[in-house]
């Protein structure tokens, strides 16, 4: 250490202290909007970002029409363990339909679904997935599918939390969605889940209208039934909205780069990278599931919601990593 | 004719007269919003529809979030003759790039494009189209393509009207877009044109932001160039947003059925049918190009913007058919 270095270090400490104080002050002004977030680096980063991009005349100001925020759904807005909600839906559908298909008892991937043997299901690969999609998600009109999905979401309950899946949503993230909208952001869901599976609930649960939901999709076919036009859902994948598919679909459907992006797994890594690569101030945030007591704890080794490479990139690039355990006061909304 | 029939006929005439008077009264209240529309059945139908779906407490009231209006672009919002604007763009691109491809002088479909022989281009079929797309619309990033398209739109001029294509837009339709938005509608473009070709101009010209533009698209690929993520445009068609593709994409991307739909050709027939099949009051409208003097006159036999089956359906179902010649006072906005 040279004689010169001590004052320099003190200067840096002063700046750090000033930033911290300033950050806290800015956060305090709007902190009521995020009551379920504990004070700390994550909350500060969010409030400071929003404060800077909305400060008219400031160096980081962004016009309202460019304030696009994209949120992953599974594991970011609602619970994805012990299985994706849509996989629970698919399982329920297979069980409902099994009496019409006695052969499923001895045919994979159906046998695996009926017996809860997810390894057998996984072993059936993409071909198996398409067979499951065909049997449970296709062969009906879009209107019929909406009713089936709505009915499941209205009646099914999470095995650990014993409440509807639509109430297994993270209260701090609901507050964050509302906080961003109150600051002129247009909030989008960009999920690997099926777009038509999510739409029946996103407006009521998240305040996100159907036209701001992007997801995986099957192809549909316009045809006539009893003289009326319908859209039949085909057993054919149109898009998988995961990993590289996320920025590709954001570009195709929104046509603007997000200003802020929120995820929780390696499936969100490309969306956050694409967001970060835009000019000016951006916010990239990962929800880290580290609360085994109130929810689940999983990351690098998880089969569902694996968070590994994206976590490394978050650490190396200074993206916000939210500790559910430390940053969140509450997990779910109060029971109805 | 029986003694009974005369009073009945008079009663019907009275009702018709009352409807006409009422319609005119309702129209008058808001007619300033559509100054380039002549008074008549088309204008009345539009104003009456908007008045009814926005009248709170009325039998036809529709909440704001469900007021979705979809507009075709080519021939509905801007001129599509003597060739689609995007075909003019493709032609200009082929000419620009021809010096690097001497073989194009003797290879279809490029030779046809260079010599203005559209029959030869058409004869090359879908394979030829994909070759042209590959040469002119692919192999660059989405950001690079946006610059190329913007530059064309800023500099190219229409061969007949000698003004930029972005000024060959129909003034009455600009007023209609604004009138609908003023009444709480979200206005979308749903066009066979390329989504990334249109987006550079839709906000400025039509007031339609990029996220409300749906169109044909090529596939893109997320990759890294010099350490930065980019989306490369591939020579592969992702979706053709025409005919059946319109309701399919509306359902996938918007996730709501339009309340009103506007087109001008058989390529819009399915979008209007899909709109009409929803419950409650809906507005379906076709722009009929019957003004050879101020624009072009074409319909059933046209290679571009053919209006045949959709015109029959419009007549049989009472959809609004706009006569450009009779219904519109002005064609284009005043010159800058």
XYZ file of C-alpha atoms in Angstrom:
672
model
C 0.000 0.000 0.000
C 1.466 3.404 -0.943
C 1.095 6.690 0.922
C -1.200 7.804 -1.868
C -3.690 4.986 -1.522
C -5.208 5.800 1.850
C -6.934 9.074 0.911
C -8.115 7.442 -2.307
C -9.691 4.629 -0.394
C -11.329 7.091 1.988
C -12.689 9.052 -0.985
C -14.211 5.893 -2.416
C -15.737 5.045 0.928
C -17.285 8.509 1.081
C -18.762 8.090 -2.362
C -20.083 4.664 -1.446
C -21.635 6.112 1.701
C -23.182 8.986 -0.237
C -24.614 6.592 -2.802
C -25.997 4.424 -0.040
C -27.572 7.395 1.734
C -28.903 8.857 -1.484
C -30.223 5.468 -2.489
C -31.985 5.070 0.841
C -33.493 8.536 0.573
C -34.772 7.909 -2.923
C -36.088 4.516 -1.858
C -37.824 5.942 1.186
C -39.838 8.346 -0.930
C -41.512 5.486 -2.762
C -41.055 2.608 -0.354
C -44.767 2.299 0.427
C -45.229 0.782 -3.028
C -43.155 -2.269 -2.039
C -44.233 -3.044 1.543
C -43.408 -6.761 1.298
C -39.781 -6.045 0.421
C -37.236 -5.710 3.204
C -34.960 -2.710 2.961
C -31.692 -3.721 1.373
C -29.700 -3.807 -1.840
C -32.394 -5.483 -3.971
C -35.173 -3.096 -3.020
C -32.831 -0.138 -3.325
C -31.720 -1.205 -6.781
C -35.333 -1.430 -7.981
C -36.441 1.870 -6.487
C -33.309 3.668 -7.621
C -33.678 2.348 -11.187
C -37.311 3.414 -11.415
C -36.521 6.769 -9.900
C -33.746 7.436 -12.424
C -35.556 6.381 -15.616
C -38.668 8.376 -14.658
C -36.861 11.579 -13.592
C -37.744 14.067 -16.320
C -34.753 16.022 -17.496
C -32.407 13.577 -15.761
C -29.590 11.811 -17.646
C -31.321 8.415 -17.483
C -34.851 9.519 -18.343
C -36.769 7.147 -20.636
C -40.037 8.189 -22.329
C -43.118 6.316 -21.159
C -43.667 4.445 -24.422
C -40.252 2.804 -24.111
C -40.788 1.573 -20.552
C -41.266 -2.115 -21.286
C -40.805 -4.622 -18.467
C -40.843 -8.383 -19.140
C -41.476 -10.998 -16.473
C -40.975 -14.727 -16.607
C -43.914 -16.522 -14.940
C -42.953 -19.976 -13.529
C -40.732 -19.429 -10.504
C -40.692 -15.654 -10.998
C -44.345 -14.734 -10.435
C -45.814 -18.008 -9.192
C -44.579 -21.278 -7.685
C -43.018 -23.797 -10.084
C -42.247 -26.606 -7.608
C -42.762 -29.512 -7.182
C -43.781 -29.318 -10.865
C -44.712 -26.577 -13.320
C -48.403 -25.715 -12.889
C -48.992 -26.574 -16.524
C -47.502 -30.035 -15.952
C -49.951 -30.484 -13.072
C -52.686 -29.434 -15.512
C -51.460 -31.916 -18.110
C -51.377 -34.667 -15.496
C -54.923 -33.881 -14.411
C -56.043 -33.932 -18.055
C -54.386 -37.330 -18.686
C -56.139 -38.754 -15.611
C -59.485 -37.306 -16.712
C -59.153 -38.740 -20.202
C -57.598 -42.089 -19.200
C -60.901 -43.957 -19.025
C -61.368 -43.316 -22.750
C -57.819 -44.584 -23.420
C -57.228 -47.904 -21.626
C -54.023 -48.357 -23.647
C -52.410 -45.458 -21.745
C -51.940 -47.705 -18.695
C -49.166 -49.502 -20.550
C -47.977 -46.874 -23.036
C -45.367 -44.193 -22.374
C -45.387 -41.297 -21.786
C -48.996 -41.687 -20.546
C -48.164 -44.537 -18.180
C -45.475 -42.383 -16.580
C -47.892 -39.492 -16.105
C -50.562 -41.790 -14.592
C -48.051 -43.371 -12.210
C -46.281 -40.102 -11.358
C -43.056 -41.460 -12.851
C -41.582 -38.246 -14.240
C -38.354 -40.004 -15.238
C -40.298 -42.172 -17.662
C -42.035 -39.062 -18.997
C -38.719 -37.282 -19.444
C -37.266 -40.383 -21.160
C -39.981 -40.117 -23.824
C -38.298 -36.871 -24.942
C -39.762 -34.348 -27.347
C -41.752 -37.044 -29.148
C -43.408 -37.907 -25.845
C -44.089 -34.256 -25.109
C -45.787 -33.819 -28.467
C -47.901 -36.942 -27.765
C -48.942 -35.459 -24.427
C -49.677 -32.096 -26.024
C -51.737 -33.808 -28.694
C -53.780 -35.703 -26.132
C -54.297 -32.904 -23.615
C -53.745 -29.518 -25.267
C -54.960 -30.049 -28.845
C -57.945 -31.184 -30.835
C -60.245 -28.551 -29.371
C -60.970 -24.955 -30.293
C -59.202 -22.058 -28.588
C -62.481 -21.162 -26.885
C -62.926 -24.717 -25.553
C -59.337 -24.824 -24.317
C -59.807 -21.545 -22.450
C -62.707 -23.102 -20.537
C -60.713 -26.238 -19.680
C -57.730 -24.207 -18.451
C -59.951 -21.786 -16.495
C -61.725 -24.672 -14.815
C -58.443 -26.268 -13.749
C -57.088 -22.999 -12.365
C -60.342 -22.385 -10.481
C -60.407 -25.801 -8.796
C -56.907 -27.308 -8.509
C -54.831 -26.714 -5.393
C -51.113 -26.716 -4.751
C -50.014 -29.908 -2.932
C -47.860 -28.099 -0.345
C -49.662 -24.810 0.155
C -53.233 -26.154 -0.157
C -54.473 -23.087 -1.989
C -55.311 -22.438 -5.636
C -52.258 -22.025 -7.876
C -53.452 -18.501 -8.620
C -52.841 -17.697 -4.949
C -49.370 -19.271 -4.988
C -48.090 -16.044 -6.509
C -45.385 -13.956 -4.903
C -46.788 -10.944 -3.087
C -43.539 -8.927 -3.485
C -43.673 -9.490 -7.260
C -47.327 -8.391 -7.417
C -46.226 -5.186 -5.706
C -43.343 -4.828 -8.147
C -45.668 -5.236 -11.154
C -48.001 -2.582 -9.763
C -45.091 -0.277 -8.841
C -43.719 -0.424 -12.389
C -47.158 0.205 -13.923
C -47.671 3.165 -11.569
C -44.439 4.518 -13.046
C -45.582 4.226 -16.649
C -44.201 0.779 -17.457
C -46.071 -1.642 -19.675
C -45.681 -5.017 -17.946
C -45.416 -8.178 -20.062
C -45.253 -11.836 -19.167
C -42.726 -13.755 -21.289
C -42.941 -17.368 -20.192
C -42.096 -20.864 -21.337
C -45.638 -21.754 -20.312
C -48.433 -21.975 -22.856
C -49.803 -18.574 -23.779
C -53.397 -19.823 -23.835
C -52.926 -21.627 -20.528
C -51.847 -18.414 -18.793
C -54.212 -15.878 -20.352
C -57.355 -16.915 -18.443
C -55.708 -15.778 -15.196
C -53.082 -13.125 -15.908
C -55.361 -10.093 -15.903
C -57.120 -10.919 -12.647
C -54.044 -12.229 -10.816
C -51.240 -10.019 -12.167
C -53.063 -7.116 -13.801
C -51.505 -8.150 -17.125
C -53.991 -8.165 -20.029
C -54.008 -11.030 -22.573
C -52.278 -8.974 -25.258
C -49.274 -8.540 -22.944
C -48.762 -12.266 -22.425
C -46.161 -14.058 -24.573
C -45.648 -17.785 -24.196
C -45.103 -21.093 -25.887
C -47.829 -21.942 -28.368
C -49.220 -24.688 -30.555
C -50.199 -23.938 -34.120
C -53.881 -23.272 -34.747
C -56.017 -23.767 -37.830
C -58.857 -21.503 -38.905
C -61.846 -23.574 -40.015
C -65.638 -23.707 -39.924
C -67.818 -25.721 -37.517
C -71.581 -25.508 -37.948
C -71.157 -22.447 -40.115
C -69.081 -20.590 -37.525
C -65.345 -19.900 -37.784
C -63.216 -21.493 -35.062
C -59.510 -21.853 -34.367
C -58.596 -25.491 -33.810
C -55.529 -26.168 -31.663
C -53.171 -28.519 -33.524
C -50.725 -31.029 -31.983
C -47.848 -29.089 -33.453
C -45.510 -26.700 -31.667
C -45.465 -23.170 -33.037
C -42.929 -21.671 -30.644
C -41.083 -22.625 -27.462
C -40.784 -19.403 -25.527
C -37.735 -20.320 -23.489
C -34.018 -19.452 -23.556
C -33.173 -17.964 -27.013
C -36.899 -18.096 -27.815
C -37.563 -15.309 -25.328
C -35.612 -12.500 -27.015
C -36.708 -13.836 -30.413
C -40.380 -13.624 -29.450
C -39.966 -10.308 -27.637
C -38.488 -8.858 -30.804
C -41.159 -10.370 -33.048
C -44.163 -9.566 -30.887
C -43.251 -6.448 -28.894
C -40.739 -5.020 -31.360
C -38.961 -3.098 -28.609
C -36.146 -4.083 -26.276
C -37.219 -4.331 -22.632
C -35.979 -1.687 -20.229
C -36.231 -4.172 -17.355
C -36.416 -7.956 -17.267
C -37.190 -10.356 -14.432
C -36.557 -14.087 -14.268
C -35.400 -16.890 -12.031
C -33.686 -19.543 -14.143
C -31.311 -20.298 -16.986
C -34.370 -20.139 -19.250
C -34.384 -16.383 -18.638
C -30.690 -15.790 -19.218
C -31.016 -14.731 -22.870
C -33.913 -12.378 -22.093
C -31.818 -10.637 -19.459
C -28.760 -10.498 -21.731
C -30.851 -9.016 -24.542
C -32.239 -6.432 -22.138
C -28.793 -5.585 -20.769
C -27.394 -5.078 -24.278
C -29.594 -2.042 -24.906
C -28.223 1.474 -24.448
C -28.693 3.421 -21.227
C -29.775 2.258 -17.812
C -31.461 -1.170 -17.647
C -32.596 -3.393 -14.795
C -31.945 -7.141 -14.836
C -33.180 -9.156 -11.862
C -33.196 -12.822 -10.887
C -35.347 -14.268 -8.119
C -33.244 -16.799 -6.189
C -35.218 -19.582 -4.491
C -33.344 -19.898 -1.201
C -36.228 -20.181 1.248
C -36.898 -23.855 1.972
C -39.052 -22.966 4.928
C -41.541 -20.600 3.332
C -41.273 -21.964 -0.233
C -38.481 -24.092 -1.777
C -34.710 -23.872 -2.017
C -33.157 -24.836 -5.345
C -30.781 -23.521 -7.966
C -27.822 -25.093 -9.784
C -28.842 -28.755 -9.578
C -32.608 -28.459 -9.947
C -34.462 -30.289 -12.725
C -37.129 -27.568 -12.634
C -36.095 -23.937 -12.699
C -32.370 -24.652 -12.852
C -30.416 -21.494 -12.029
C -26.764 -22.003 -12.839
C -25.215 -20.146 -15.788
C -27.580 -17.222 -15.352
C -26.542 -16.938 -11.696
C -22.884 -16.780 -12.687
C -23.654 -14.125 -15.282
C -25.732 -12.170 -12.752
C -22.848 -12.154 -10.288
C -20.253 -11.203 -12.897
C -22.380 -8.423 -14.425
C -23.953 -7.014 -11.296
C -27.523 -8.000 -12.082
C -29.818 -7.928 -9.053
C -30.168 -11.314 -7.355
C -33.133 -11.366 -4.996
C -32.874 -13.608 -1.954
C -36.430 -14.713 -1.295
C -35.416 -15.533 2.252
C -33.809 -12.206 3.093
C -35.415 -9.724 0.713
C -39.057 -10.696 1.092
C -41.166 -10.074 4.183
C -44.101 -12.036 2.830
C -44.246 -14.844 0.283
C -47.898 -15.072 -0.849
C -50.897 -12.736 -0.662
C -53.074 -13.131 2.439
C -55.626 -15.940 2.053
C -58.975 -14.884 0.616
C -101.568 -6.059 -52.360
C -104.129 -6.431 -49.556
C -105.883 -3.667 -47.634
C -103.666 -4.570 -44.696
C -100.345 -4.074 -46.410
C -100.334 -0.313 -46.842
C -100.259 0.752 -43.171
C -97.570 -1.879 -42.520
C -95.418 -0.478 -45.244
C -95.915 3.036 -43.928
C -94.950 1.890 -40.430
C -91.712 0.405 -41.779
C -90.968 3.594 -43.684
C -91.484 5.588 -40.489
C -89.064 3.362 -38.623
C -86.520 3.621 -41.413
C -86.868 7.393 -41.369
C -86.482 7.488 -37.590
C -83.371 5.341 -37.765
C -81.932 7.563 -40.451
C -82.669 10.723 -38.460
C -81.357 9.205 -35.247
C -78.264 7.965 -37.035
C -77.633 11.393 -38.493
C -78.104 13.032 -35.107
C -75.696 10.673 -33.393
C -73.222 11.129 -36.213
C -73.458 14.889 -36.070
C -72.430 14.970 -32.438
C -69.034 13.455 -33.254
C -68.719 14.198 -36.947
C -65.835 16.614 -36.494
C -63.614 13.617 -35.784
C -64.037 12.400 -39.381
C -63.896 15.558 -41.508
C -62.592 13.793 -44.624
C -65.601 11.469 -44.718
C -68.677 12.513 -46.675
C -71.964 12.120 -44.855
C -73.575 8.862 -45.850
C -74.152 5.260 -44.891
C -70.469 4.381 -44.301
C -69.742 7.316 -42.015
C -73.048 6.812 -40.220
C -72.320 3.142 -39.647
C -68.933 3.945 -38.097
C -70.172 6.749 -35.869
C -73.268 4.823 -34.816
C -71.191 1.732 -33.939
C -68.739 3.722 -31.837
C -71.561 5.598 -30.164
C -73.340 2.384 -29.204
C -70.372 0.399 -27.861
C -69.184 3.366 -25.783
C -72.583 4.341 -24.330
C -72.306 3.358 -20.654
C -75.348 1.516 -19.433
C -76.533 0.957 -22.997
C -77.307 -2.537 -24.328
C -74.249 -2.592 -26.607
C -71.695 -1.156 -24.172
C -68.233 -2.768 -24.310
C -65.610 -2.144 -21.592
C -62.540 -0.229 -22.736
C -60.130 -3.157 -22.392
C -62.134 -5.157 -24.941
C -62.180 -2.423 -27.571
C -59.692 -3.920 -30.004
C -59.664 -2.695 -33.598
C -57.521 -4.390 -36.253
C -56.507 -2.762 -39.524
C -54.981 -4.303 -42.594
C -52.223 -2.050 -43.984
C -51.672 -2.494 -47.765
C -54.679 -1.024 -49.570
C -56.468 -0.238 -46.297
C -54.173 2.342 -44.718
C -51.705 3.043 -47.527
C -51.508 2.592 -51.294
C -50.737 -0.916 -52.567
C -50.686 -0.196 -56.313
C -48.935 -0.524 -58.708
C -47.081 -2.905 -56.355
C -46.967 -3.520 -52.613
C -44.574 -1.034 -50.998
C -42.543 -3.915 -49.648
C -42.157 -5.304 -53.164
C -40.844 -1.895 -54.227
C -38.433 -2.136 -51.295
C -37.360 -5.614 -52.347
C -36.825 -4.413 -55.910
C -34.713 -1.504 -54.726
C -32.662 -3.878 -52.564
C -32.073 -6.275 -55.470
C -30.891 -3.381 -57.641
C -28.592 -2.107 -54.883
C -27.061 -5.525 -54.337
C -26.910 -6.573 -58.020
C -23.372 -5.320 -58.585
C -22.156 -7.874 -56.022
C -24.165 -10.611 -57.800
C -23.506 -10.509 -61.567
C -25.227 -13.900 -61.881
C -28.581 -12.288 -61.019
C -28.766 -10.800 -64.551
C -29.495 -14.256 -65.895
C -31.037 -16.030 -62.874
C -34.700 -15.972 -61.869
C -36.332 -14.592 -59.851
C -33.635 -11.894 -59.682
C -33.585 -11.305 -63.422
C -37.325 -10.719 -63.355
C -36.997 -8.205 -60.549
C -34.158 -6.358 -62.322
C -36.114 -6.225 -65.591
C -39.450 -5.415 -63.954
C -40.880 -8.677 -65.289
C -43.280 -9.518 -62.453
C -44.677 -12.504 -64.346
C -41.262 -14.161 -64.246
C -41.016 -13.367 -60.534
C -44.449 -14.845 -59.903
C -43.525 -17.934 -61.950
C -40.650 -18.614 -59.549
C -43.297 -19.328 -56.905
C -42.668 -19.703 -53.198
C -39.145 -20.995 -53.807
C -38.392 -17.780 -55.684
C -39.932 -15.698 -52.926
C -37.759 -17.381 -50.321
C -34.690 -16.738 -52.523
C -35.627 -13.071 -52.723
C -36.263 -12.904 -48.981
C -32.920 -14.554 -48.351
C -31.101 -12.048 -50.549
C -32.878 -8.888 -49.444
C -34.529 -9.424 -46.053
C -32.171 -11.847 -44.276
C -28.565 -12.291 -43.243
C -28.511 -9.112 -41.178
C -29.491 -8.353 -37.591
C -32.909 -6.971 -36.703
C -31.247 -3.658 -35.834
C -29.496 -3.482 -39.223
C -32.714 -4.344 -41.049
C -34.579 -1.594 -39.234
C -32.044 0.922 -40.552
C -32.321 -0.392 -44.115
C -36.124 -0.267 -44.036
C -36.186 3.181 -42.411
C -33.813 4.524 -45.026
C -35.959 3.209 -47.879
C -39.134 4.661 -46.393
C -37.426 8.020 -45.863
C -36.148 8.311 -49.428
C -38.270 6.290 -51.878
C -41.202 7.924 -53.640
C -44.392 6.549 -55.119
C -44.204 6.441 -58.956
C -47.637 7.998 -59.492
C -48.046 10.359 -56.557
C -44.405 11.491 -56.365
C -44.397 11.615 -52.588
C -42.920 9.312 -49.939
C -44.892 6.117 -49.417
C -45.502 7.215 -45.834
C -47.525 10.108 -47.263
C -49.508 7.827 -49.581
C -51.714 6.977 -46.619
C -55.439 7.551 -46.604
C -56.410 10.670 -44.680
C -59.908 9.340 -43.873
C -58.363 6.207 -42.355
C -55.934 8.278 -40.260
C -58.973 10.114 -38.909
C -60.721 6.802 -38.261
C -57.706 5.443 -36.324
C -57.617 8.574 -34.179
C -61.404 8.568 -33.705
C -61.342 4.983 -32.445
C -58.436 5.689 -30.079
C -60.237 8.767 -28.757
C -63.072 6.386 -27.904
C -60.882 3.987 -25.957
C -59.983 1.544 -28.730
C -56.576 -0.050 -28.964
C -55.701 0.067 -32.657
C -53.656 -2.750 -34.192
C -52.214 -3.272 -37.642
C -52.621 -6.862 -38.881
C -50.956 -7.010 -42.269
C -49.505 -9.450 -44.755
C -46.508 -7.100 -44.898
C -43.378 -7.807 -42.898
C -43.714 -6.784 -39.276
C -40.175 -5.392 -39.140
C -40.651 -3.557 -42.417
C -43.694 -1.707 -41.059
C -42.608 -0.943 -37.514
C -40.145 1.839 -38.345
C -43.039 3.975 -39.612
C -46.286 2.897 -37.915
C -45.993 5.014 -34.790
C -45.163 8.243 -36.568
C -47.538 7.753 -39.501
C -50.504 5.943 -37.916
C -50.004 6.477 -34.184
C -49.698 2.697 -33.803
C -46.781 1.639 -31.549
C -44.527 -1.302 -32.533
C -46.145 -3.685 -30.045
C -49.486 -3.216 -31.822
C -48.167 -4.244 -35.236
C -48.686 -7.841 -36.380
C -47.333 -8.975 -39.720
C -45.553 -11.642 -41.674
C -42.169 -12.530 -40.243
C -38.987 -14.438 -40.890
C -37.480 -16.558 -38.164
C -34.666 -14.984 -36.174
C -31.743 -16.525 -34.336
C -30.272 -15.229 -31.087
C -26.487 -15.247 -31.258
C -23.389 -13.303 -30.241
C -21.366 -10.910 -32.417
C -18.304 -9.281 -30.863
C -19.527 -10.279 -27.426
C -22.930 -8.657 -27.912
C -26.222 -10.537 -28.377
C -27.956 -9.931 -31.703
C -30.972 -11.380 -33.490
C -30.043 -12.541 -36.969
C -32.813 -12.593 -39.563
C -32.938 -16.022 -41.232
C -34.090 -16.835 -44.777
C -36.955 -18.852 -43.362
C -40.600 -17.849 -43.100
C -42.003 -17.858 -39.576
C -45.541 -16.739 -40.388
C -47.512 -15.435 -43.348
C -50.000 -13.017 -41.842
C -52.622 -13.225 -44.572
C -56.038 -14.891 -44.973
C -56.389 -17.618 -42.275
C -53.085 -16.421 -40.823
C -54.737 -13.200 -39.659
C -57.220 -14.667 -37.145
C -54.596 -17.251 -36.142
C -52.051 -14.546 -35.325
C -54.638 -12.263 -33.731
C -55.585 -15.085 -31.393
C -51.973 -16.000 -30.635
C -50.620 -12.482 -30.176
C -53.557 -10.368 -28.975
C -55.530 -13.177 -27.342
C -58.794 -11.266 -27.760
C -61.268 -11.138 -30.615
C -61.415 -7.753 -32.343
C -64.508 -5.626 -31.846
C -63.925 -3.977 -35.215
C -61.880 -5.007 -38.247
C -60.909 -3.101 -41.375
C -59.591 -4.461 -44.649
C -59.780 -4.147 -48.409
C -59.164 -7.540 -49.987
C -59.809 -11.268 -49.875
C -56.723 -11.485 -47.648
C -58.803 -9.795 -44.943
C -61.920 -11.953 -45.311
C -61.066 -14.370 -42.487
C -60.149 -11.544 -40.093
C -63.541 -9.931 -40.699
C -65.369 -13.257 -40.364
C -63.574 -13.991 -37.105
C -64.503 -10.545 -35.827
C -68.135 -10.927 -36.909
C -68.443 -14.292 -35.145
C -68.008 -12.723 -31.700
C -71.025 -11.939 -29.542
C -72.646 -8.497 -29.488
C -72.233 -5.593 -31.832
C -69.191 -5.677 -34.150
C -68.021 -3.517 -37.041
C -66.644 -5.054 -40.226
C -65.530 -2.689 -42.977
C -63.966 -3.058 -46.418
C -62.354 -0.217 -48.325
C -63.362 -0.530 -51.993
C -60.891 0.947 -54.479
C -63.233 2.545 -56.993
C -61.535 5.876 -57.573
C -59.354 5.618 -60.676
C -58.994 9.369 -60.823
C -57.698 10.110 -57.344
C -56.101 6.690 -56.700
C -56.780 3.353 -58.483
C -59.870 1.309 -59.335
C -59.594 -2.451 -58.898
C -61.365 -5.330 -57.232
C -62.382 -8.777 -58.491
C -59.771 -9.263 -61.197
C -56.774 -7.545 -59.615
C -53.500 -9.428 -59.098
C -52.760 -7.141 -56.140
C -55.422 -6.572 -53.496
C -58.003 -8.793 -55.157
C -61.441 -8.122 -53.647
C -63.869 -10.793 -54.778
C -65.152 -13.351 -52.254
C -64.869 -10.884 -49.396
C -66.971 -8.389 -51.367
C -69.709 -10.987 -51.862
C -69.630 -11.832 -48.172
C -69.738 -8.155 -47.245
C -72.827 -7.621 -49.393
C -74.582 -10.718 -48.093
C -73.810 -9.991 -44.429
C -74.238 -6.247 -44.410
C -70.611 -5.363 -43.687
C -69.741 -1.757 -44.477
C -68.258 -1.285 -47.950
C -66.568 2.090 -48.278
C -66.591 3.693 -51.709
C -63.365 5.683 -51.838
C -64.863 7.744 -54.620
C -68.099 8.656 -52.870
C -67.342 8.340 -49.169
C -64.041 10.172 -49.011
C -63.618 13.932 -49.442
C -59.842 13.713 -49.413
C -57.490 10.859 -50.319
C -54.103 11.734 -48.803
C -52.933 14.135 -46.094
C -51.952 17.605 -47.322
C -48.336 17.695 -48.559
C -45.751 18.581 -45.921
